[in-house]
């Protein structure tokens, strides 16, 4: 039987760009905190190698014209923190 009390680090991925007022939770997971650093590194690796993404450090080093930031900003970046907290609360209520 799984000991859920050991799953003490939560990660949430949301898509807030299609409609900032009606963002969608894409994924939510909980893992033991001691695995958080390795988990994040693996997510970054998969995003870059499998899905053609870029890490933020790569964007800072190579995206001289801030094309990525411009694209994100155009999708309404305001009040992001409030939406993330609301998404986390919704996940906890709905279990997703």
PDB file of C-alpha atoms in Angstrom:
ATOM      1  CA  UNK A   1       0.000   0.000   0.000  1.00  0.00           C
ATOM      2  CA  UNK A   2       1.321   3.459  -0.948  1.00  0.00           C
ATOM      3  CA  UNK A   3       2.169   5.849   1.894  1.00  0.00           C
ATOM      4  CA  UNK A   4       0.620   9.103   0.663  1.00  0.00           C
ATOM      5  CA  UNK A   5       2.074  11.012   3.621  1.00  0.00           C
ATOM      6  CA  UNK A   6       5.482  10.760   1.903  1.00  0.00           C
ATOM      7  CA  UNK A   7       4.194  12.587  -1.192  1.00  0.00           C
ATOM      8  CA  UNK A   8       4.972  16.023   0.184  1.00  0.00           C
ATOM      9  CA  UNK A   9       5.968  17.993  -2.939  1.00  0.00           C
ATOM     10  CA  UNK A  10       3.267  18.944  -5.439  1.00  0.00           C
ATOM     11  CA  UNK A  11       3.715  20.089  -9.033  1.00  0.00           C
ATOM     12  CA  UNK A  12       0.943  21.614 -11.129  1.00  0.00           C
ATOM     13  CA  UNK A  13       0.957  22.434 -14.836  1.00  0.00           C
ATOM     14  CA  UNK A  14      -1.709  24.797 -16.111  1.00  0.00           C
ATOM     15  CA  UNK A  15      -2.588  26.269 -19.492  1.00  0.00           C
ATOM     16  CA  UNK A  16      -3.659  29.815 -18.778  1.00  0.00           C
ATOM     17  CA  UNK A  17      -3.164  31.251 -22.229  1.00  0.00           C
ATOM     18  CA  UNK A  18      -6.221  30.226 -24.241  1.00  0.00           C
ATOM     19  CA  UNK A  19      -8.523  32.055 -21.847  1.00  0.00           C
ATOM     20  CA  UNK A  20      -6.902  33.638 -18.777  1.00  0.00           C
ATOM     21  CA  UNK A  21     -10.231  33.672 -16.954  1.00  0.00           C
ATOM     22  CA  UNK A  22     -10.836  29.957 -17.581  1.00  0.00           C
ATOM     23  CA  UNK A  23      -7.429  28.314 -17.366  1.00  0.00           C
ATOM     24  CA  UNK A  24      -7.157  24.561 -17.572  1.00  0.00           C
ATOM     25  CA  UNK A  25      -5.172  22.274 -15.316  1.00  0.00           C
ATOM     26  CA  UNK A  26      -3.100  20.026 -17.570  1.00  0.00           C
ATOM     27  CA  UNK A  27      -1.417  17.862 -14.942  1.00  0.00           C
ATOM     28  CA  UNK A  28      -0.881  17.569 -11.234  1.00  0.00           C
ATOM     29  CA  UNK A  29       1.422  15.185  -9.394  1.00  0.00           C
ATOM     30  CA  UNK A  30       2.782  14.688  -5.903  1.00  0.00           C
ATOM     31  CA  UNK A  31       6.153  13.094  -5.161  1.00  0.00           C
ATOM     32  CA  UNK A  32       8.481  12.773  -2.184  1.00  0.00           C
ATOM     33  CA  UNK A  33      10.332  16.076  -1.728  1.00  0.00           C
ATOM     34  CA  UNK A  34      13.732  14.362  -1.834  1.00  0.00           C
ATOM     35  CA  UNK A  35      13.085  13.484  -5.498  1.00  0.00           C
ATOM     36  CA  UNK A  36      11.987  16.978  -6.561  1.00  0.00           C
ATOM     37  CA  UNK A  37      15.310  18.085  -8.063  1.00  0.00           C
ATOM     38  CA  UNK A  38      15.680  14.911 -10.149  1.00  0.00           C
ATOM     39  CA  UNK A  39      12.029  15.125 -11.213  1.00  0.00           C
ATOM     40  CA  UNK A  40      12.433  18.700 -12.437  1.00  0.00           C
ATOM     41  CA  UNK A  41      15.612  17.814 -14.326  1.00  0.00           C
ATOM     42  CA  UNK A  42      13.830  14.912 -16.028  1.00  0.00           C
ATOM     43  CA  UNK A  43      10.840  17.069 -16.990  1.00  0.00           C
ATOM     44  CA  UNK A  44      13.208  19.636 -18.515  1.00  0.00           C
ATOM     45  CA  UNK A  45      15.096  16.915 -20.402  1.00  0.00           C
ATOM     46  CA  UNK A  46      11.892  15.437 -21.826  1.00  0.00           C
ATOM     47  CA  UNK A  47      10.523  18.865 -22.775  1.00  0.00           C
ATOM     48  CA  UNK A  48      13.692  19.731 -24.691  1.00  0.00           C
ATOM     49  CA  UNK A  49      14.645  16.378 -26.227  1.00  0.00           C
ATOM     50  CA  UNK A  50      11.237  14.918 -26.994  1.00  0.00           C
ATOM     51  CA  UNK A  51       9.030  17.956 -27.543  1.00  0.00           C
ATOM     52  CA  UNK A  52      11.398  20.593 -28.957  1.00  0.00           C
ATOM     53  CA  UNK A  53      11.172  22.895 -25.942  1.00  0.00           C
ATOM     54  CA  UNK A  54      13.809  25.075 -24.306  1.00  0.00           C
ATOM     55  CA  UNK A  55      14.834  25.586 -20.710  1.00  0.00           C
ATOM     56  CA  UNK A  56      14.591  29.085 -19.286  1.00  0.00           C
ATOM     57  CA  UNK A  57      18.387  29.264 -19.074  1.00  0.00           C
ATOM     58  CA  UNK A  58      18.603  28.447 -22.802  1.00  0.00           C
ATOM     59  CA  UNK A  59      16.062  31.148 -23.543  1.00  0.00           C
ATOM     60  CA  UNK A  60      18.055  33.668 -21.519  1.00  0.00           C
ATOM     61  CA  UNK A  61      21.277  32.719 -23.307  1.00  0.00           C
ATOM     62  CA  UNK A  62      20.029  32.304 -26.872  1.00  0.00           C
ATOM     63  CA  UNK A  63      16.710  34.106 -27.369  1.00  0.00           C
ATOM     64  CA  UNK A  64      18.286  37.528 -27.829  1.00  0.00           C
ATOM     65  CA  UNK A  65      15.127  39.161 -29.186  1.00  0.00           C
ATOM     66  CA  UNK A  66      12.955  37.676 -26.405  1.00  0.00           C
ATOM     67  CA  UNK A  67      10.699  36.017 -28.966  1.00  0.00           C
ATOM     68  CA  UNK A  68       9.494  33.460 -26.442  1.00  0.00           C
ATOM     69  CA  UNK A  69       8.689  36.109 -23.840  1.00  0.00           C
ATOM     70  CA  UNK A  70       6.919  38.254 -26.419  1.00  0.00           C
ATOM     71  CA  UNK A  71       4.782  35.285 -27.463  1.00  0.00           C
ATOM     72  CA  UNK A  72       3.926  34.509 -23.835  1.00  0.00           C
ATOM     73  CA  UNK A  73       3.194  38.112 -22.950  1.00  0.00           C
ATOM     74  CA  UNK A  74       0.711  38.404 -25.779  1.00  0.00           C
ATOM     75  CA  UNK A  75      -1.309  35.668 -24.112  1.00  0.00           C
ATOM     76  CA  UNK A  76      -1.951  37.787 -20.994  1.00  0.00           C
ATOM     77  CA  UNK A  77       0.671  37.163 -18.364  1.00  0.00           C
ATOM     78  CA  UNK A  78      -0.932  39.401 -15.754  1.00  0.00           C
ATOM     79  CA  UNK A  79      -1.997  38.028 -12.389  1.00  0.00           C
ATOM     80  CA  UNK A  80      -0.273  34.684 -12.922  1.00  0.00           C
ATOM     81  CA  UNK A  81       0.345  33.990  -9.253  1.00  0.00           C
ATOM     82  CA  UNK A  82      -3.325  34.304  -8.340  1.00  0.00           C
ATOM     83  CA  UNK A  83      -4.293  31.878 -11.086  1.00  0.00           C
ATOM     84  CA  UNK A  84      -1.664  29.338 -10.022  1.00  0.00           C
ATOM     85  CA  UNK A  85      -2.873  29.429  -6.428  1.00  0.00           C
ATOM     86  CA  UNK A  86      -6.486  29.102  -7.554  1.00  0.00           C
ATOM     87  CA  UNK A  87      -5.543  26.142  -9.765  1.00  0.00           C
ATOM     88  CA  UNK A  88      -3.785  24.450  -6.865  1.00  0.00           C
ATOM     89  CA  UNK A  89      -6.860  24.935  -4.686  1.00  0.00           C
ATOM     90  CA  UNK A  90      -9.098  23.529  -7.429  1.00  0.00           C
ATOM     91  CA  UNK A  91      -6.833  20.495  -7.827  1.00  0.00           C
ATOM     92  CA  UNK A  92      -6.995  19.818  -4.110  1.00  0.00           C
ATOM     93  CA  UNK A  93     -10.814  20.098  -4.173  1.00  0.00           C
ATOM     94  CA  UNK A  94     -11.434  18.085  -7.333  1.00  0.00           C
ATOM     95  CA  UNK A  95      -8.576  15.634  -7.092  1.00  0.00           C
ATOM     96  CA  UNK A  96      -7.124  16.526 -10.493  1.00  0.00           C
TER      97      UNK A  96
END
